[in-house]
mmCIF file of C-alpha atoms in Angstrom:
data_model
loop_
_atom_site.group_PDB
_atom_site.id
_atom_site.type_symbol
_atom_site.label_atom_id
_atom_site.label_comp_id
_atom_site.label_asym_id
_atom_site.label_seq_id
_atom_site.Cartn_x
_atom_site.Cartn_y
_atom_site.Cartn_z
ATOM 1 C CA UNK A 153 -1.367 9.535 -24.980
ATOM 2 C CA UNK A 154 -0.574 6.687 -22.790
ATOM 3 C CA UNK A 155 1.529 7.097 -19.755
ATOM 4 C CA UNK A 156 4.239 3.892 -19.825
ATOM 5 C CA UNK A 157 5.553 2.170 -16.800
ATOM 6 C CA UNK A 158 7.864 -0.588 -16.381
ATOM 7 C CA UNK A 159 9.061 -3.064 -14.135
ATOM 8 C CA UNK A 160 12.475 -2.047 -14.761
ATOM 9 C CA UNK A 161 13.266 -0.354 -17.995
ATOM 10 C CA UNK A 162 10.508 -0.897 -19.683
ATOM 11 C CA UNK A 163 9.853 -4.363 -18.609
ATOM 12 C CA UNK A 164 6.723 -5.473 -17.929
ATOM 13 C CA UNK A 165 4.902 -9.193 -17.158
ATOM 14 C CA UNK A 166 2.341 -9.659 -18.912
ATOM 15 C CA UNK A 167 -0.117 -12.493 -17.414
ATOM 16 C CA UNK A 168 -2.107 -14.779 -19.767
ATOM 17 C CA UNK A 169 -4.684 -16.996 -17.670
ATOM 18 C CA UNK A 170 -7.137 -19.755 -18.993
ATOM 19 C CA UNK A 171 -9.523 -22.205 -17.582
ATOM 20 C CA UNK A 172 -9.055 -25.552 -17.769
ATOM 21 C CA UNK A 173 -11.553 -27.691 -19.260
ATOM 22 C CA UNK A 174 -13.776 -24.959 -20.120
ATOM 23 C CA UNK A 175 -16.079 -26.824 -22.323
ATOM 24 C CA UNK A 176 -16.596 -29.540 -20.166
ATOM 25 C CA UNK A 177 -18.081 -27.133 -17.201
ATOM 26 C CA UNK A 178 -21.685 -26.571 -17.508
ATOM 27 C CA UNK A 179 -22.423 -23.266 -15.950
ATOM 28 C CA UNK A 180 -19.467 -21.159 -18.091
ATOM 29 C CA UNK A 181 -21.833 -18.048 -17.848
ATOM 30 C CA UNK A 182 -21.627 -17.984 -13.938
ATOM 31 C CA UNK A 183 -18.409 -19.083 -13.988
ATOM 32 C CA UNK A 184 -17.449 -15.980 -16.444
ATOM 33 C CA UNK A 185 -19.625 -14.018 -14.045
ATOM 34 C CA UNK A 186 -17.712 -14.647 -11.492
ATOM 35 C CA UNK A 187 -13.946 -14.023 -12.236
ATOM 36 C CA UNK A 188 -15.092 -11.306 -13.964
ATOM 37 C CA UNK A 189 -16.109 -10.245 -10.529
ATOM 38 C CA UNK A 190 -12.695 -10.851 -8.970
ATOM 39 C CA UNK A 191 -10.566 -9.370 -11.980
ATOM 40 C CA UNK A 192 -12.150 -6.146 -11.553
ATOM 41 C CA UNK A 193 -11.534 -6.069 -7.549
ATOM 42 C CA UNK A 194 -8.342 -6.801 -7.887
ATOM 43 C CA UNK A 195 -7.755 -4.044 -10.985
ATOM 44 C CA UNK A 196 -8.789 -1.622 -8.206
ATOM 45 C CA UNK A 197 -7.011 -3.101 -5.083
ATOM 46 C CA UNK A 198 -3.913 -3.592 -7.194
ATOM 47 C CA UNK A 199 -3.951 -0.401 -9.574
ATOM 48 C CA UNK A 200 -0.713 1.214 -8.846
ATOM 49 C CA UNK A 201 0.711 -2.329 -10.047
ATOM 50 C CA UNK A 202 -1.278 -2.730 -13.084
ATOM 51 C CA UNK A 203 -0.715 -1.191 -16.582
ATOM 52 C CA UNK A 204 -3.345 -2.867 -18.685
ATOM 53 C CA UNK A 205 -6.709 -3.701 -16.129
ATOM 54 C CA UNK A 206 -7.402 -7.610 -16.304
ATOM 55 C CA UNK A 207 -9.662 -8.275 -18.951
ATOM 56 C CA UNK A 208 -11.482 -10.672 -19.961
ATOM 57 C CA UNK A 209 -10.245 -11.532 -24.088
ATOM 58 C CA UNK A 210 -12.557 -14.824 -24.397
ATOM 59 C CA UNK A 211 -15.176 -16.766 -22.854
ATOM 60 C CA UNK A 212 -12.775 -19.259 -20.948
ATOM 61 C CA UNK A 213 -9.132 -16.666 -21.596
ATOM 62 C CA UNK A 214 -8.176 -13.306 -19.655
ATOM 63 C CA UNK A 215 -4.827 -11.317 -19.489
ATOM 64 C CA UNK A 216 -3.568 -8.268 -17.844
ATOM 65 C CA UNK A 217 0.039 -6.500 -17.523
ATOM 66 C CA UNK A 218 1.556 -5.251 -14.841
ATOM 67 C CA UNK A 219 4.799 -2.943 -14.746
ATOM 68 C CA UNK A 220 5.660 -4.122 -11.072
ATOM 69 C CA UNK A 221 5.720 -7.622 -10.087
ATOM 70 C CA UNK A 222 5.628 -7.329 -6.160
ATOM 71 C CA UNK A 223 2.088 -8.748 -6.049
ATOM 72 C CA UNK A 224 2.021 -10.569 -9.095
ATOM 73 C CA UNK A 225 1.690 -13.953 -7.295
ATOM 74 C CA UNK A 226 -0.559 -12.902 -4.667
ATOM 75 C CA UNK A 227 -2.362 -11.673 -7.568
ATOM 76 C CA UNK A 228 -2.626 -15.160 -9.374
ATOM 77 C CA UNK A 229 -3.135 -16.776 -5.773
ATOM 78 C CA UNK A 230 -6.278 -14.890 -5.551
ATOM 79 C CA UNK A 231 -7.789 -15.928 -8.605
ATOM 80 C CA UNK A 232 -7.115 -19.356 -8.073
ATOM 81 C CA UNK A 233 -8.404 -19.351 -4.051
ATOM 82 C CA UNK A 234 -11.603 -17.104 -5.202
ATOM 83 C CA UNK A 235 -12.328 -19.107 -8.496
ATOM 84 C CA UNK A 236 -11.766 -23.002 -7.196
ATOM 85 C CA UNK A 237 -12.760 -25.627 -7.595
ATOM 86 C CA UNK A 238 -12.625 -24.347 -10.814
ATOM 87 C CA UNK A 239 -8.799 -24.969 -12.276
ATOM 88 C CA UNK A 240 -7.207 -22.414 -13.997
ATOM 89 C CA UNK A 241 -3.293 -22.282 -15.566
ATOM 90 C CA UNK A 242 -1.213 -19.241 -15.880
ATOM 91 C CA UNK A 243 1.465 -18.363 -18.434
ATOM 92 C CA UNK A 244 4.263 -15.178 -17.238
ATOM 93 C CA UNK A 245 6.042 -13.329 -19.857
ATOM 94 C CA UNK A 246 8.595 -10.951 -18.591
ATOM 95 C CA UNK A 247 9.375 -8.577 -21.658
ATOM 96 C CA UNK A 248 9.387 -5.610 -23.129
ATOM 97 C CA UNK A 249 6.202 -4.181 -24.772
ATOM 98 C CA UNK A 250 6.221 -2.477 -28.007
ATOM 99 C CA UNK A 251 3.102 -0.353 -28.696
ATOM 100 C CA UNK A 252 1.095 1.938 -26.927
ATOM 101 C CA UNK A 253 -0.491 0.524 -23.934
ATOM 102 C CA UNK A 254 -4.279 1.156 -23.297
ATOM 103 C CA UNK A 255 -4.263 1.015 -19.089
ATOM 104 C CA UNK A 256 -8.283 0.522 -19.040
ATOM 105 C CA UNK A 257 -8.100 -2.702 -21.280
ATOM 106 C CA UNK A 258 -5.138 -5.202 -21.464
ATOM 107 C CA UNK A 259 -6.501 -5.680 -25.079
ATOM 108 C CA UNK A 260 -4.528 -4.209 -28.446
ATOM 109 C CA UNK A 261 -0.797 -4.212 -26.937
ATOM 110 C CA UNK A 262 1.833 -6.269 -28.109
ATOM 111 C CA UNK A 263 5.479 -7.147 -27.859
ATOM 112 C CA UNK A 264 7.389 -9.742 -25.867
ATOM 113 C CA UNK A 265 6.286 -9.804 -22.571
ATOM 114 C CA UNK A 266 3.047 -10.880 -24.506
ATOM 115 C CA UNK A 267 4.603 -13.739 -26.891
ATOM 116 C CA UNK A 268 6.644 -15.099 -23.642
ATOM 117 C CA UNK A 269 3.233 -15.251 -21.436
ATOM 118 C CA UNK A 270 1.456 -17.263 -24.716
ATOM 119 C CA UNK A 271 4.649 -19.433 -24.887
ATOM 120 C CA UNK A 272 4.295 -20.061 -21.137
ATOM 121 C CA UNK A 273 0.343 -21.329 -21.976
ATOM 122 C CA UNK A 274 1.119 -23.302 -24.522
ATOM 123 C CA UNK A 275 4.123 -25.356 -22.394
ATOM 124 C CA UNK A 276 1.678 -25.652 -19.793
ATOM 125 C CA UNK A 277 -0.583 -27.198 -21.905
ATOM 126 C CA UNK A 278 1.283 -29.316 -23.772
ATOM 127 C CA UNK A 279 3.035 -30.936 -20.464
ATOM 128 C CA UNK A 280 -0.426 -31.601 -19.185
ATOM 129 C CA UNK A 281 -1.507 -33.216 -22.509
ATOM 130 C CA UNK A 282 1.861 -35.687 -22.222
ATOM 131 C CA UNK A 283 0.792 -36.262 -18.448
ATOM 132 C CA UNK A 284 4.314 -35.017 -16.869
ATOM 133 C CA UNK A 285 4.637 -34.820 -13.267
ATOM 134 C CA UNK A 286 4.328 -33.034 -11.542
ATOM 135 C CA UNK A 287 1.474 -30.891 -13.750
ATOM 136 C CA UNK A 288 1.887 -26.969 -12.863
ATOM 137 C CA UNK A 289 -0.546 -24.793 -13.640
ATOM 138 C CA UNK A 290 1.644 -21.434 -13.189
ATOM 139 C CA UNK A 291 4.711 -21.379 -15.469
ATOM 140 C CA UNK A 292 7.192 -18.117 -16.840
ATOM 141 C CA UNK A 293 8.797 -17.863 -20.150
ATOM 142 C CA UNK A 294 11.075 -14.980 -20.817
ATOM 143 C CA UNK A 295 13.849 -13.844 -23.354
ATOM 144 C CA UNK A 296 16.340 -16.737 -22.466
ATOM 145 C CA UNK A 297 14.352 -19.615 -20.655
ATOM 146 C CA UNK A 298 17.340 -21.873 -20.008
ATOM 147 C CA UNK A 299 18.222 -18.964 -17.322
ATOM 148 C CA UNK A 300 19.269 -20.780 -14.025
ATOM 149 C CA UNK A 301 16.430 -17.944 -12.510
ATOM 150 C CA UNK A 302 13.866 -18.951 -15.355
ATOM 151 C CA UNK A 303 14.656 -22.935 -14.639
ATOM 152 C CA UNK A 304 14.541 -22.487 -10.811
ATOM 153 C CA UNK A 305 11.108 -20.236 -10.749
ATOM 154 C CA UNK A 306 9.495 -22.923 -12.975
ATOM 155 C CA UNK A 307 10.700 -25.643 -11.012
ATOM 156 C CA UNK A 308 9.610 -24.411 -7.591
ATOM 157 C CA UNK A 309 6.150 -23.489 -9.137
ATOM 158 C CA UNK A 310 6.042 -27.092 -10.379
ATOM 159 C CA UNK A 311 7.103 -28.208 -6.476
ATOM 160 C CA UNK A 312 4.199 -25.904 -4.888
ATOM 161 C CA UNK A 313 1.913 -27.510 -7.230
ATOM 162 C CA UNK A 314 2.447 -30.920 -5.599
ATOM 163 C CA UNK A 315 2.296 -29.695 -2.335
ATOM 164 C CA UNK A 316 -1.710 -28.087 -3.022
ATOM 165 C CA UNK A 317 -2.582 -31.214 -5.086
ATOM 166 C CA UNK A 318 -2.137 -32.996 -1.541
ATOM 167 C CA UNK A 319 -4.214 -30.736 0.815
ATOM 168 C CA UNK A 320 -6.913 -32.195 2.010
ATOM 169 C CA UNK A 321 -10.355 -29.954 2.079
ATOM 170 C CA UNK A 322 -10.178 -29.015 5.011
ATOM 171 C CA UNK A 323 -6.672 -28.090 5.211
ATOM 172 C CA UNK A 324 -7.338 -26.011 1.848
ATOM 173 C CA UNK A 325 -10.140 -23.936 3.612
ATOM 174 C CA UNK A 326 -7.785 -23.415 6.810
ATOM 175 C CA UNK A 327 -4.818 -22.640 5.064
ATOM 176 C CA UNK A 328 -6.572 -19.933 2.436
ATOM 177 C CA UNK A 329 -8.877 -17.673 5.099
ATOM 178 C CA UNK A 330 -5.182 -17.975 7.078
ATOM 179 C CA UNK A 331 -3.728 -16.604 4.133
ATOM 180 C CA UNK A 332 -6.453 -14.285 3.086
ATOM 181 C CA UNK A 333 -6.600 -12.454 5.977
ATOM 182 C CA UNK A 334 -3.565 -12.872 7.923
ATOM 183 C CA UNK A 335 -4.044 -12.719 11.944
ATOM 184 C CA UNK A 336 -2.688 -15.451 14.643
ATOM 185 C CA UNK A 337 -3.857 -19.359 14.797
ATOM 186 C CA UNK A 338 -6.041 -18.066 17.200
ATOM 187 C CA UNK A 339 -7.806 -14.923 15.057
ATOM 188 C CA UNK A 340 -8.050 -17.845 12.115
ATOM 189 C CA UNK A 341 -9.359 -20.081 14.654
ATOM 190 C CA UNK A 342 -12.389 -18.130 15.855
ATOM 191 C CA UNK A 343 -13.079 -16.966 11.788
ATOM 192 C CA UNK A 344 -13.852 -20.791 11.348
ATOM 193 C CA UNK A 345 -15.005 -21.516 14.624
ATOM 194 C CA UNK A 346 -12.817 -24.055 15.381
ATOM 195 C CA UNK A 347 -9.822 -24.537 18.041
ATOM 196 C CA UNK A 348 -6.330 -22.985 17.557
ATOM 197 C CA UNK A 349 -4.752 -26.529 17.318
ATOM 198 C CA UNK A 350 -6.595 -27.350 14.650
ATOM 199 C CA UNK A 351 -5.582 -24.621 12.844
ATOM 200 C CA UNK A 352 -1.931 -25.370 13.982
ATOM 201 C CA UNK A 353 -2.651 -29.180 12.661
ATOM 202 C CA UNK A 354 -3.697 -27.908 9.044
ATOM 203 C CA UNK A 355 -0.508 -25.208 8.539
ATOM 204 C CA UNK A 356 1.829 -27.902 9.727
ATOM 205 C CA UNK A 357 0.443 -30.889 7.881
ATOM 206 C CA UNK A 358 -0.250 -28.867 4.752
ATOM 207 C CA UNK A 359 2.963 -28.072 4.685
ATOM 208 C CA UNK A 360 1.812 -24.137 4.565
ATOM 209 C CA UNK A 361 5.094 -22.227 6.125
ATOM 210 C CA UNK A 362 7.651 -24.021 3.594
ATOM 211 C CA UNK A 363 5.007 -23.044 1.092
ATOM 212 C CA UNK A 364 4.793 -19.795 1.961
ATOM 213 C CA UNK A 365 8.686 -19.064 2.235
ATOM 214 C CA UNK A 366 9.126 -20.772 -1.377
ATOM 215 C CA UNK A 367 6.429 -18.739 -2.449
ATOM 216 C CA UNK A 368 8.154 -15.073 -0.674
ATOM 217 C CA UNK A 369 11.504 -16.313 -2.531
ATOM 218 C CA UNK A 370 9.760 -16.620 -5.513
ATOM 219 C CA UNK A 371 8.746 -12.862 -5.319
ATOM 220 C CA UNK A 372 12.312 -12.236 -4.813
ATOM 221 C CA UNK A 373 13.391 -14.332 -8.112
ATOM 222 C CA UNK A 374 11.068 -12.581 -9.888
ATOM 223 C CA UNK A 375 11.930 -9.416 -9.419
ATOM 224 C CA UNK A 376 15.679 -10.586 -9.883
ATOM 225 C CA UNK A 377 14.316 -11.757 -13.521
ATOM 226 C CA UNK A 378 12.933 -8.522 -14.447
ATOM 227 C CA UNK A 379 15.962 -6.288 -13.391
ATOM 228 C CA UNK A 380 18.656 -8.491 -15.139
ATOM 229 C CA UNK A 381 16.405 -8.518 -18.198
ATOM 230 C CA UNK A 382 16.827 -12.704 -17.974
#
C-alpha cells in the first residue's frame, strides 16, 4: 500500500527532464554518472517534498513527482548549476495522478500531472526546433494552459532564460556558489578568493537580485497554480 500525498488535493507536479543534444555529447556514460549522482542527493535532501524519488527512465530522460512544490525550482536550479555546461530542458505538469504511486521509483504512475509535464517537453522542443526567442528550457503545462497564471509562469521562465544566456563565465560561477550557499558578498568573496566588489560587480551586472525576486514570485505562482487547480 502506498501512502498518497498531494500538493493540494491530490495535486501533484510531476517533473519530466531531458538533455539536450544527447547524442551529440561524447562521454553520455559520465554524464549519466553524474546526474545520477545529483538526483539521488537531492531525493534525500528533498524527501519530505518528493513522492516518486528522481529516476532515471532513459539514457538521456529522468522524471520525479513531488506533492509539494516549495522547492521545486530550487530543485531544477540544482540540476542545471551541478550538471552544466551540459543543457538540459524541463517540462512541469501540475495534475492529478491516477494510480498507485511507487515513492522509491517515479516509474509505473500515471495520470495528468504526467501527460501535462510530457506536453510541457514536447512545446519546449518544438519552439527550439522553430528557433523562437527567447528559447526556455523550463516550461509548465497544466489542465487549462491559457490560464493568465500558466501564461505568466511560462513567460517569466522564458525572461530568466535570457537573462542566464547573457552571463558571462565568470559572473555564472559568482552568481551560483552565491546562490548555493548563501552568506554576505564578503563570505562569497573569500569562497572564491576574490574581493567583495567583485562579487558586488557580478550580482549587479548579472542582473542576479531581479532574477532572484522573479524567481521567489515564481514559487509563489506556483503554488497559486496548484491550489486553484489552474
Amino acid at each position: 500500500n502506498y501512502m498518497l500525498f498531494s500538493c493540494s488535493n491530490h495535486t501533484y507536479a510531476a517533473i519530466i527532464g531531458d538533455i539536450k543534444d544527447s547524442r551529440k555529447l561524447d562521454t553520455g556514460k559520465q554524464i549519466q554518472k553524474n546526474l545520477n549522482h545529483i538526483l539521488n542527493q537531492l531525493n534525500t535532501e528533498y524527501s519530505f517534498d518528493i513522492s516518486a524519488k528522481f529516476t532515471i527512465t532513459l539514457g538521456d530522460e529522468f522524471q520525479g513527482l513531488l506533492h509539494n512544490c516549495t522547492n521545486l525550482l530550487h530543485i531544477i536550479e540544482t540540476i542545471q548549476r551541478e550538471m552544466y555546461p551540459v543543457k538540459l530542458r524541463f517540462g512541469i505538469g501540475v495534475g492529478e495522478i491516477t494510480t498507485d504511486i511507487n515513492p522509491e521509483l517515479a516509474i509505473g504512475a500515471d495520470g495528468p500531472s504526467y501527460y501535462y509535464a510530457r506536453k510541457a517537453i514536447h512545446e519546449l522542443r518544438n519552439n527550439e526546433k522553430k528557433n523562437k526567442m527567447p528559447s526556455a528550457d523550463i516550461r509548465i503545462s497544466t489542465a487549462n494552459p491559457e490560464h493568465p497564471l500558466t501564461s505568466m509562469f511560462n513567460t517569466t521562465l522564458s525572461l530568466l532564460t535570457v537573462i542566464r544566456a547573457n552571463w558571462t563565465k565568470r559572473q555564472r560561477e559568482i552568481i551560483w556558489e552565491y546562490d548555493k550557499f548563501g552568506g554576505s558578498q564578503e563570505d562569497c568573496a573569500s569562497r572564491l578568493h576574490i574581493s567583495q566588489s567583485s562579487v558586488q560587480r557580478a550580482l549587479m551586472n548579472g542582473n542576479y537580485y531581479s532574477y532572484k525576486s522573479a524567481m521567489n514570485n515564481l514559487n509563489n505562482i506556483l503554488k497559486e497554480i496548484g491550489e486553484l487547480h489552474v
